Amino acid sequence: MWIDTHCHLDAAEFDADRGAVRAQARAQGVALCVIPAVERSHWSAVAQLAARQGDAYALGIHPLYVPQASEEHLLALDRALTEYQGDTRLVAVGEIGLDFFVPALCEPAVRERQWLFYTAQLKLAQKHQLPVILHVRRSADLLLKGLRQCPVVSGIAHAFNGSAQQAGHFVAMGFALGFGGALTYERALQLRRLACDLPLAALVLETDAPDMPPHWLYQTAEQRALGQAQGRNSPAELPRIAQALADLRGLAVHDLAQASMRNALRVLPKLAALSLTGG
Ligand SMILES: [Zn+2]
């Protein structure tokens, strides 16, 4: 059995067939999906979706949505975390973090605003005793700085793509690192090395669906120019991504399933109270 620790099932890409996508993943052994919200207008939708599908969710403001967010949204997040605190399916604050890859987000004023939203949400995670799900993109050192100033119980550095040293700092702070479709590309040498070298106890698996398609779904720029849409990632891909990681590590896929499940329950402890058989 598998847990997809990061899956945007509320995304519009799944509007036409969300139930079928989830059922297909369940048939592939994906017992639980963690659905992180990206902005305020999605909070009640992810909570309802998780309840309907027997999954888990996180509430937060994603760095890509910070330019449109107001400080009032941080107060609203505090209220929502209080309101939902008895909900066993609310397992983390997320998706939060810093993105210094997207050019528009690298303007000094926007960097500062990202930092404000990131640190304010860390404080809310601390206050509500919840782990965090972090978006890391050219930002690992500053994310770590925030965590040193405002330690949280645990969390996941999702789609991790930093150095081994940065990975070690996250692990020392009680975090797991999320790996997904990116490691299925042969040219992802540094990421693959990291995924091999890290202690098994530091890894969790994720698809980040509908984004981050594994190589078997990826359409090249030429294919897209010819009119083929980019392949849509889905949580049903998780076992095949896991097989790729197991092969890289020379591990039986069954052992990876057990270890990654154990790790997910350790860093997102509220998952343990949820049924792994659906509903
Ligand atoms: Zn995400």
PDB file of C-alpha atoms and ligand atoms in Angstrom:
ATOM      1  CA  MET A   1       0.000   0.000   0.000  1.00  0.00           C
ATOM      2  CA  TRP A   2       1.083   3.550  -0.744  1.00  0.00           C
ATOM      3  CA  ILE A   3       0.502   7.090   0.482  1.00  0.00           C
ATOM      4  CA  ASP A   4       0.730   9.881  -2.090  1.00  0.00           C
ATOM      5  CA  THR A   5       1.979  12.585   0.282  1.00  0.00           C
ATOM      6  CA  HIS A   6       1.427  15.424  -2.214  1.00  0.00           C
ATOM      7  CA  CYS A   7      -1.345  15.420  -4.754  1.00  0.00           C
ATOM      8  CA  HIS A   8      -3.428  18.402  -5.967  1.00  0.00           C
ATOM      9  CA  LEU A   9      -6.605  16.434  -6.577  1.00  0.00           C
ATOM     10  CA  ASP A  10      -8.643  19.627  -6.248  1.00  0.00           C
ATOM     11  CA  ALA A  11      -6.994  21.047  -9.401  1.00  0.00           C
ATOM     12  CA  ALA A  12      -9.236  21.966 -12.326  1.00  0.00           C
ATOM     13  CA  GLU A  13      -7.431  19.363 -14.483  1.00  0.00           C
ATOM     14  CA  PHE A  14      -9.396  16.712 -12.568  1.00  0.00           C
ATOM     15  CA  ASP A  15     -12.810  18.384 -12.752  1.00  0.00           C
ATOM     16  CA  ALA A  16     -14.112  16.027 -15.426  1.00  0.00           C
ATOM     17  CA  ASP A  17     -13.095  12.710 -13.845  1.00  0.00           C
ATOM     18  CA  ARG A  18     -11.898  13.276 -10.249  1.00  0.00           C
ATOM     19  CA  GLY A  19     -13.742  10.287  -8.810  1.00  0.00           C
ATOM     20  CA  ALA A  20     -12.439   7.952 -11.495  1.00  0.00           C
ATOM     21  CA  VAL A  21      -8.870   9.211 -11.007  1.00  0.00           C
ATOM     22  CA  ARG A  22      -9.068   8.505  -7.285  1.00  0.00           C
ATOM     23  CA  ALA A  23     -10.629   5.079  -7.841  1.00  0.00           C
ATOM     24  CA  GLN A  24      -7.898   4.170 -10.310  1.00  0.00           C
ATOM     25  CA  ALA A  25      -5.217   5.157  -7.785  1.00  0.00           C
ATOM     26  CA  ARG A  26      -6.919   3.093  -5.096  1.00  0.00           C
ATOM     27  CA  ALA A  27      -6.956   0.113  -7.449  1.00  0.00           C
ATOM     28  CA  GLN A  28      -3.185   0.586  -7.781  1.00  0.00           C
ATOM     29  CA  GLY A  29      -2.771   0.429  -3.995  1.00  0.00           C
ATOM     30  CA  VAL A  30      -2.702   4.159  -3.203  1.00  0.00           C
ATOM     31  CA  ALA A  31      -4.506   4.058   0.149  1.00  0.00           C
ATOM     32  CA  LEU A  32      -4.273   7.756   0.994  1.00  0.00           C
ATOM     33  CA  CYS A  33      -3.657  11.016  -0.811  1.00  0.00           C
ATOM     34  CA  VAL A  34      -2.606  14.182   1.018  1.00  0.00           C
ATOM     35  CA  ILE A  35      -4.203  17.158  -0.755  1.00  0.00           C
ATOM     36  CA  PRO A  36      -2.425  20.456   0.042  1.00  0.00           C
ATOM     37  CA  ALA A  37      -4.362  23.645  -0.617  1.00  0.00           C
ATOM     38  CA  VAL A  38      -2.746  26.502  -2.548  1.00  0.00           C
ATOM     39  CA  GLU A  39      -4.928  29.469  -1.605  1.00  0.00           C
ATOM     40  CA  ARG A  40      -7.805  30.560   0.593  1.00  0.00           C
ATOM     41  CA  SER A  41     -10.538  29.958  -1.971  1.00  0.00           C
ATOM     42  CA  HIS A  42      -9.558  26.249  -2.049  1.00  0.00           C
ATOM     43  CA  TRP A  43      -9.593  25.538   1.693  1.00  0.00           C
ATOM     44  CA  SER A  44     -13.154  24.350   2.090  1.00  0.00           C
ATOM     45  CA  ALA A  45     -12.951  22.441  -1.205  1.00  0.00           C
ATOM     46  CA  VAL A  46      -9.910  20.384  -0.160  1.00  0.00           C
ATOM     47  CA  ALA A  47     -11.506  19.633   3.235  1.00  0.00           C
ATOM     48  CA  GLN A  48     -14.698  18.435   1.543  1.00  0.00           C
ATOM     49  CA  LEU A  49     -12.823  16.488  -1.116  1.00  0.00           C
ATOM     50  CA  ALA A  50     -10.701  14.691   1.490  1.00  0.00           C
ATOM     51  CA  ALA A  51     -13.829  13.785   3.470  1.00  0.00           C
ATOM     52  CA  ARG A  52     -15.610  12.489   0.368  1.00  0.00           C
ATOM     53  CA  GLN A  53     -12.676  10.403  -0.821  1.00  0.00           C
ATOM     54  CA  GLY A  54     -11.322   9.174   2.496  1.00  0.00           C
ATOM     55  CA  ASP A  55      -8.127  11.218   2.086  1.00  0.00           C
ATOM     56  CA  ALA A  56      -6.185  13.874   4.038  1.00  0.00           C
ATOM     57  CA  TYR A  57      -5.555  17.576   3.419  1.00  0.00           C
ATOM     58  CA  ALA A  58      -3.466  20.578   4.410  1.00  0.00           C
ATOM     59  CA  LEU A  59      -4.423  24.258   4.552  1.00  0.00           C
ATOM     60  CA  GLY A  60      -2.107  27.055   3.519  1.00  0.00           C
ATOM     61  CA  ILE A  61      -1.078  29.719   1.012  1.00  0.00           C
ATOM     62  CA  HIS A  62       1.359  28.539  -1.675  1.00  0.00           C
ATOM     63  CA  PRO A  63       4.220  30.921  -2.582  1.00  0.00           C
ATOM     64  CA  LEU A  64       2.963  31.181  -6.182  1.00  0.00           C
ATOM     65  CA  TYR A  65      -0.309  32.553  -4.782  1.00  0.00           C
ATOM     66  CA  VAL A  66       1.299  35.036  -2.393  1.00  0.00           C
ATOM     67  CA  PRO A  67       1.148  37.960  -4.880  1.00  0.00           C
ATOM     68  CA  GLN A  68      -2.666  37.654  -4.959  1.00  0.00           C
ATOM     69  CA  ALA A  69      -3.038  37.022  -1.229  1.00  0.00           C
ATOM     70  CA  SER A  70      -3.643  39.681   1.407  1.00  0.00           C
ATOM     71  CA  GLU A  71      -2.614  39.719   5.041  1.00  0.00           C
ATOM     72  CA  GLU A  72      -6.262  39.174   5.897  1.00  0.00           C
ATOM     73  CA  HIS A  73      -5.785  35.676   4.444  1.00  0.00           C
ATOM     74  CA  LEU A  74      -3.280  34.883   7.196  1.00  0.00           C
ATOM     75  CA  LEU A  75      -5.875  35.786   9.821  1.00  0.00           C
ATOM     76  CA  ALA A  76      -8.385  33.660   7.924  1.00  0.00           C
ATOM     77  CA  LEU A  77      -5.912  30.757   7.962  1.00  0.00           C
ATOM     78  CA  ASP A  78      -5.583  31.039  11.723  1.00  0.00           C
ATOM     79  CA  ARG A  79      -9.378  30.924  12.023  1.00  0.00           C
ATOM     80  CA  ALA A  80      -9.664  27.968   9.608  1.00  0.00           C
ATOM     81  CA  LEU A  81      -7.010  25.974  11.495  1.00  0.00           C
ATOM     82  CA  THR A  82      -8.990  26.575  14.683  1.00  0.00           C
ATOM     83  CA  GLU A  83     -12.277  25.707  13.039  1.00  0.00           C
ATOM     84  CA  TYR A  84     -10.959  22.444  11.538  1.00  0.00           C
ATOM     85  CA  GLN A  85      -8.730  21.442  14.434  1.00  0.00           C
ATOM     86  CA  GLY A  86     -10.998  18.546  15.385  1.00  0.00           C
ATOM     87  CA  ASP A  87     -10.946  17.210  11.822  1.00  0.00           C
ATOM     88  CA  THR A  88      -8.753  14.092  11.762  1.00  0.00           C
ATOM     89  CA  ARG A  89      -8.160  14.617   8.018  1.00  0.00           C
ATOM     90  CA  LEU A  90      -6.379  17.964   8.502  1.00  0.00           C
ATOM     91  CA  VAL A  91      -2.788  16.754   8.783  1.00  0.00           C
ATOM     92  CA  ALA A  92      -0.579  19.808   8.078  1.00  0.00           C
ATOM     93  CA  VAL A  93      -0.183  23.470   7.195  1.00  0.00           C
ATOM     94  CA  GLY A  94       0.612  23.617   3.494  1.00  0.00           C
ATOM     95  CA  GLU A  95       1.497  24.123   0.862  1.00  0.00           C
ATOM     96  CA  ILE A  96       3.771  26.926   2.035  1.00  0.00           C
ATOM     97  CA  GLY A  97       7.330  27.928   1.204  1.00  0.00           C
ATOM     98  CA  LEU A  98       9.492  30.079  -1.043  1.00  0.00           C
ATOM     99  CA  ASP A  99       9.936  30.016  -4.822  1.00  0.00           C
ATOM    100  CA  PHE A 100      12.979  31.794  -6.264  1.00  0.00           C
ATOM    101  CA  PHE A 101      12.754  30.137  -9.668  1.00  0.00           C
ATOM    102  CA  VAL A 102       9.761  31.940 -11.185  1.00  0.00           C
ATOM    103  CA  PRO A 103      11.187  35.329 -12.326  1.00  0.00           C
ATOM    104  CA  ALA A 104       8.181  37.404 -11.197  1.00  0.00           C
ATOM    105  CA  LEU A 105       8.594  35.971  -7.691  1.00  0.00           C
ATOM    106  CA  CYS A 106      12.253  37.042  -7.498  1.00  0.00           C
ATOM    107  CA  GLU A 107      11.574  40.806  -7.491  1.00  0.00           C
ATOM    108  CA  PRO A 108      12.835  42.140  -4.150  1.00  0.00           C
ATOM    109  CA  ALA A 109       9.415  43.263  -2.944  1.00  0.00           C
ATOM    110  CA  VAL A 110       7.866  39.892  -3.851  1.00  0.00           C
ATOM    111  CA  ARG A 111      10.725  37.987  -2.192  1.00  0.00           C
ATOM    112  CA  GLU A 112      10.032  39.943   0.956  1.00  0.00           C
ATOM    113  CA  ARG A 113       6.328  39.262   0.745  1.00  0.00           C
ATOM    114  CA  GLN A 114       6.983  35.533   0.259  1.00  0.00           C
ATOM    115  CA  TRP A 115       9.160  35.579   3.359  1.00  0.00           C
ATOM    116  CA  LEU A 116       6.418  37.327   5.346  1.00  0.00           C
ATOM    117  CA  PHE A 117       3.801  34.736   4.339  1.00  0.00           C
ATOM    118  CA  TYR A 118       6.185  31.827   4.892  1.00  0.00           C
ATOM    119  CA  THR A 119       7.235  32.868   8.401  1.00  0.00           C
ATOM    120  CA  ALA A 120       3.680  33.843   9.405  1.00  0.00           C
ATOM    121  CA  GLN A 121       2.466  30.393   8.336  1.00  0.00           C
ATOM    122  CA  LEU A 122       5.300  28.695  10.236  1.00  0.00           C
ATOM    123  CA  LYS A 123       4.088  30.518  13.324  1.00  0.00           C
ATOM    124  CA  LEU A 124       0.561  29.254  12.698  1.00  0.00           C
ATOM    125  CA  ALA A 125       1.875  25.689  12.333  1.00  0.00           C
ATOM    126  CA  GLN A 126       3.683  26.118  15.631  1.00  0.00           C
ATOM    127  CA  LYS A 127       0.600  27.569  17.320  1.00  0.00           C
ATOM    128  CA  HIS A 128      -1.679  24.805  16.042  1.00  0.00           C
ATOM    129  CA  GLN A 129       0.924  22.064  16.604  1.00  0.00           C
ATOM    130  CA  LEU A 130       0.804  20.920  12.988  1.00  0.00           C
ATOM    131  CA  PRO A 131       3.563  19.783  10.608  1.00  0.00           C
ATOM    132  CA  VAL A 132       4.236  21.779   7.423  1.00  0.00           C
ATOM    133  CA  ILE A 133       4.387  20.819   3.750  1.00  0.00           C
ATOM    134  CA  LEU A 134       7.066  22.923   2.104  1.00  0.00           C
ATOM    135  CA  HIS A 135       7.495  24.077  -1.486  1.00  0.00           C
ATOM    136  CA  VAL A 136      11.253  24.297  -2.106  1.00  0.00           C
ATOM    137  CA  ARG A 137      12.535  25.894  -5.300  1.00  0.00           C
ATOM    138  CA  ARG A 138      15.981  27.501  -5.150  1.00  0.00           C
ATOM    139  CA  SER A 139      15.082  28.376  -1.589  1.00  0.00           C
ATOM    140  CA  ALA A 140      16.305  25.581   0.700  1.00  0.00           C
ATOM    141  CA  ASP A 141      18.704  27.734   2.752  1.00  0.00           C
ATOM    142  CA  LEU A 142      16.141  30.427   3.493  1.00  0.00           C
ATOM    143  CA  LEU A 143      13.472  27.846   4.291  1.00  0.00           C
ATOM    144  CA  LEU A 144      15.901  26.315   6.789  1.00  0.00           C
ATOM    145  CA  LYS A 145      16.596  29.734   8.265  1.00  0.00           C
ATOM    146  CA  GLY A 146      12.858  30.224   8.825  1.00  0.00           C
ATOM    147  CA  LEU A 147      12.611  26.824  10.506  1.00  0.00           C
ATOM    148  CA  ARG A 148      15.502  27.652  12.837  1.00  0.00           C
ATOM    149  CA  GLN A 149      13.738  30.845  13.883  1.00  0.00           C
ATOM    150  CA  CYS A 150      10.401  29.118  14.223  1.00  0.00           C
ATOM    151  CA  PRO A 151      10.738  25.360  14.742  1.00  0.00           C
ATOM    152  CA  VAL A 152       7.728  23.190  13.893  1.00  0.00           C
ATOM    153  CA  VAL A 153       6.938  19.617  14.937  1.00  0.00           C
ATOM    154  CA  SER A 154       7.878  18.019  11.608  1.00  0.00           C
ATOM    155  CA  GLY A 155       7.106  18.195   7.922  1.00  0.00           C
ATOM    156  CA  ILE A 156       7.903  17.352   4.341  1.00  0.00           C
ATOM    157  CA  ALA A 157      10.210  19.230   1.976  1.00  0.00           C
ATOM    158  CA  HIS A 158       8.211  18.420  -1.134  1.00  0.00           C
ATOM    159  CA  ALA A 159       9.758  17.860  -4.592  1.00  0.00           C
ATOM    160  CA  PHE A 160      13.120  18.243  -2.962  1.00  0.00           C
ATOM    161  CA  ASN A 161      15.886  19.159  -5.378  1.00  0.00           C
ATOM    162  CA  GLY A 162      18.581  20.701  -3.195  1.00  0.00           C
ATOM    163  CA  SER A 163      22.022  19.514  -2.132  1.00  0.00           C
ATOM    164  CA  ALA A 164      22.856  16.568   0.100  1.00  0.00           C
ATOM    165  CA  GLN A 165      23.937  19.027   2.786  1.00  0.00           C
ATOM    166  CA  GLN A 166      20.621  20.908   2.680  1.00  0.00           C
ATOM    167  CA  ALA A 167      18.791  17.580   2.756  1.00  0.00           C
ATOM    168  CA  GLY A 168      20.726  16.651   5.874  1.00  0.00           C
ATOM    169  CA  HIS A 169      19.637  19.854   7.619  1.00  0.00           C
ATOM    170  CA  PHE A 170      15.963  19.165   6.867  1.00  0.00           C
ATOM    171  CA  VAL A 171      16.306  15.598   8.133  1.00  0.00           C
ATOM    172  CA  ALA A 172      17.979  16.835  11.324  1.00  0.00           C
ATOM    173  CA  MET A 173      14.914  19.042  11.891  1.00  0.00           C
ATOM    174  CA  GLY A 174      12.587  16.053  11.727  1.00  0.00           C
ATOM    175  CA  PHE A 175      11.577  16.460   8.093  1.00  0.00           C
ATOM    176  CA  ALA A 176      11.207  13.902   5.352  1.00  0.00           C
ATOM    177  CA  LEU A 177      12.009  14.713   1.733  1.00  0.00           C
ATOM    178  CA  GLY A 178       9.380  14.126  -0.942  1.00  0.00           C
ATOM    179  CA  PHE A 179      10.379  12.373  -4.181  1.00  0.00           C
ATOM    180  CA  GLY A 180       8.239  11.918  -7.270  1.00  0.00           C
ATOM    181  CA  GLY A 181       8.199  11.872 -11.042  1.00  0.00           C
ATOM    182  CA  ALA A 182      11.367  13.980 -11.400  1.00  0.00           C
ATOM    183  CA  LEU A 183      13.532  11.018 -10.395  1.00  0.00           C
ATOM    184  CA  THR A 184      12.239   8.903 -13.296  1.00  0.00           C
ATOM    185  CA  TYR A 185      14.344  10.940 -15.762  1.00  0.00           C
ATOM    186  CA  GLU A 186      17.724   9.396 -16.516  1.00  0.00           C
ATOM    187  CA  ARG A 187      19.286  12.838 -16.899  1.00  0.00           C
ATOM    188  CA  ALA A 188      18.300  13.834 -13.336  1.00  0.00           C
ATOM    189  CA  LEU A 189      21.695  12.662 -12.124  1.00  0.00           C
ATOM    190  CA  GLN A 190      22.027  14.795  -9.005  1.00  0.00           C
ATOM    191  CA  LEU A 191      18.482  14.101  -7.843  1.00  0.00           C
ATOM    192  CA  ARG A 192      18.888  10.364  -8.468  1.00  0.00           C
ATOM    193  CA  ARG A 193      22.129  10.292  -6.517  1.00  0.00           C
ATOM    194  CA  LEU A 194      20.462  12.074  -3.613  1.00  0.00           C
ATOM    195  CA  ALA A 195      17.502   9.668  -3.697  1.00  0.00           C
ATOM    196  CA  CYS A 196      19.988   6.777  -3.498  1.00  0.00           C
ATOM    197  CA  ASP A 197      22.264   8.190  -0.815  1.00  0.00           C
ATOM    198  CA  LEU A 198      19.708   9.483   1.684  1.00  0.00           C
ATOM    199  CA  PRO A 199      18.784   7.238   4.588  1.00  0.00           C
ATOM    200  CA  LEU A 200      15.646   5.268   3.746  1.00  0.00           C
ATOM    201  CA  ALA A 201      13.978   6.799   6.819  1.00  0.00           C
ATOM    202  CA  ALA A 202      14.205  10.251   5.191  1.00  0.00           C
ATOM    203  CA  LEU A 203      12.100   9.520   2.089  1.00  0.00           C
ATOM    204  CA  VAL A 204       8.430   9.883   1.325  1.00  0.00           C
ATOM    205  CA  LEU A 205       6.757   9.446  -2.056  1.00  0.00           C
ATOM    206  CA  GLU A 206       4.513  11.860  -3.916  1.00  0.00           C
ATOM    207  CA  THR A 207       3.194  12.553  -7.399  1.00  0.00           C
ATOM    208  CA  ASP A 208       2.428  16.307  -7.197  1.00  0.00           C
ATOM    209  CA  ALA A 209      -0.321  15.449  -9.703  1.00  0.00           C
ATOM    210  CA  PRO A 210      -1.440  16.910 -12.068  1.00  0.00           C
ATOM    211  CA  ASP A 211       2.085  18.409 -12.364  1.00  0.00           C
ATOM    212  CA  MET A 212       5.534  16.784 -12.533  1.00  0.00           C
ATOM    213  CA  PRO A 213       4.702  14.010 -15.018  1.00  0.00           C
ATOM    214  CA  PRO A 214       7.046  11.017 -14.867  1.00  0.00           C
ATOM    215  CA  HIS A 215       9.047  10.438 -18.038  1.00  0.00           C
ATOM    216  CA  TRP A 216       6.516   7.991 -19.478  1.00  0.00           C
ATOM    217  CA  LEU A 217       3.850  10.727 -19.534  1.00  0.00           C
ATOM    218  CA  TYR A 218       6.081  13.620 -20.540  1.00  0.00           C
ATOM    219  CA  GLN A 219       5.537  15.302 -23.905  1.00  0.00           C
ATOM    220  CA  THR A 220       8.534  17.138 -25.314  1.00  0.00           C
ATOM    221  CA  ALA A 221       8.327  20.723 -26.575  1.00  0.00           C
ATOM    222  CA  GLU A 222       8.229  19.383 -30.180  1.00  0.00           C
ATOM    223  CA  GLN A 223       5.372  17.030 -29.360  1.00  0.00           C
ATOM    224  CA  ARG A 224       3.481  19.861 -27.718  1.00  0.00           C
ATOM    225  CA  ALA A 225       4.129  22.106 -30.738  1.00  0.00           C
ATOM    226  CA  LEU A 226       2.405  19.410 -32.793  1.00  0.00           C
ATOM    227  CA  GLY A 227      -0.644  19.759 -30.614  1.00  0.00           C
ATOM    228  CA  GLN A 228      -0.172  17.000 -28.050  1.00  0.00           C
ATOM    229  CA  ALA A 229      -1.116  18.190 -24.574  1.00  0.00           C
ATOM    230  CA  GLN A 230       1.339  17.706 -21.732  1.00  0.00           C
ATOM    231  CA  GLY A 231       0.616  14.389 -20.051  1.00  0.00           C
ATOM    232  CA  ARG A 232      -1.495  14.743 -16.920  1.00  0.00           C
ATOM    233  CA  ASN A 233       0.090  13.158 -13.881  1.00  0.00           C
ATOM    234  CA  SER A 234      -2.175  11.281 -11.495  1.00  0.00           C
ATOM    235  CA  PRO A 235      -1.860   9.514  -8.122  1.00  0.00           C
ATOM    236  CA  ALA A 236      -2.207   6.158  -9.909  1.00  0.00           C
ATOM    237  CA  GLU A 237       1.379   6.695 -11.166  1.00  0.00           C
ATOM    238  CA  LEU A 238       2.795   6.484  -7.629  1.00  0.00           C
ATOM    239  CA  PRO A 239       3.577   2.725  -7.600  1.00  0.00           C
ATOM    240  CA  ARG A 240       5.471   2.971 -10.893  1.00  0.00           C
ATOM    241  CA  ILE A 241       7.447   5.993  -9.624  1.00  0.00           C
ATOM    242  CA  ALA A 242       8.163   4.011  -6.457  1.00  0.00           C
ATOM    243  CA  GLN A 243       9.388   1.086  -8.556  1.00  0.00           C
ATOM    244  CA  ALA A 244      11.852   3.445 -10.267  1.00  0.00           C
ATOM    245  CA  LEU A 245      13.172   4.557  -6.862  1.00  0.00           C
ATOM    246  CA  ALA A 246      13.338   0.980  -5.576  1.00  0.00           C
ATOM    247  CA  ASP A 247      15.365   0.006  -8.666  1.00  0.00           C
ATOM    248  CA  LEU A 248      17.740   2.943  -8.141  1.00  0.00           C
ATOM    249  CA  ARG A 249      18.305   1.923  -4.522  1.00  0.00           C
ATOM    250  CA  GLY A 250      18.468  -1.812  -5.260  1.00  0.00           C
ATOM    251  CA  LEU A 251      15.572  -2.350  -2.908  1.00  0.00           C
ATOM    252  CA  ALA A 252      12.536  -4.626  -3.087  1.00  0.00           C
ATOM    253  CA  VAL A 253       9.514  -2.476  -3.869  1.00  0.00           C
ATOM    254  CA  HIS A 254       7.680  -4.085  -0.941  1.00  0.00           C
ATOM    255  CA  ASP A 255      10.372  -2.815   1.453  1.00  0.00           C
ATOM    256  CA  LEU A 256      10.142   0.687  -0.036  1.00  0.00           C
ATOM    257  CA  ALA A 257       6.348   0.599   0.399  1.00  0.00           C
ATOM    258  CA  GLN A 258       6.683  -0.287   4.079  1.00  0.00           C
ATOM    259  CA  ALA A 259       9.432   2.241   4.788  1.00  0.00           C
ATOM    260  CA  SER A 260       7.808   5.141   2.937  1.00  0.00           C
ATOM    261  CA  MET A 261       4.478   4.419   4.672  1.00  0.00           C
ATOM    262  CA  ARG A 262       6.220   4.407   8.075  1.00  0.00           C
ATOM    263  CA  ASN A 263       8.017   7.659   7.241  1.00  0.00           C
ATOM    264  CA  ALA A 264       4.827   9.404   6.102  1.00  0.00           C
ATOM    265  CA  LEU A 265       3.086   8.429   9.350  1.00  0.00           C
ATOM    266  CA  ARG A 266       6.051   9.728  11.344  1.00  0.00           C
ATOM    267  CA  VAL A 267       6.179  13.189   9.743  1.00  0.00           C
ATOM    268  CA  LEU A 268       2.389  13.581   9.364  1.00  0.00           C
ATOM    269  CA  PRO A 269       1.276  11.798  12.560  1.00  0.00           C
ATOM    270  CA  LYS A 270      -2.440  12.496  12.102  1.00  0.00           C
ATOM    271  CA  LEU A 271      -2.400  10.151   9.083  1.00  0.00           C
ATOM    272  CA  ALA A 272      -2.197   7.255  11.530  1.00  0.00           C
ATOM    273  CA  ALA A 273      -5.792   7.849  12.636  1.00  0.00           C
ATOM    274  CA  LEU A 274      -7.137   7.547   9.074  1.00  0.00           C
ATOM    275  CA  SER A 275      -8.356   4.356   7.515  1.00  0.00           C
ATOM    276  CA  LEU A 276      -5.969   2.948   4.943  1.00  0.00           C
ATOM    277  CA  THR A 277      -8.731   1.010   3.238  1.00  0.00           C
ATOM    278  CA  GLY A 278     -10.775   3.977   2.042  1.00  0.00           C
ATOM    279  CA  GLY A 279     -13.805   5.761   3.397  1.00  0.00           C
TER     280      GLY A 279
HETATM  281 ZN    ZN B   1       2.282  21.205  -4.702  1.00  0.00          ZN
END
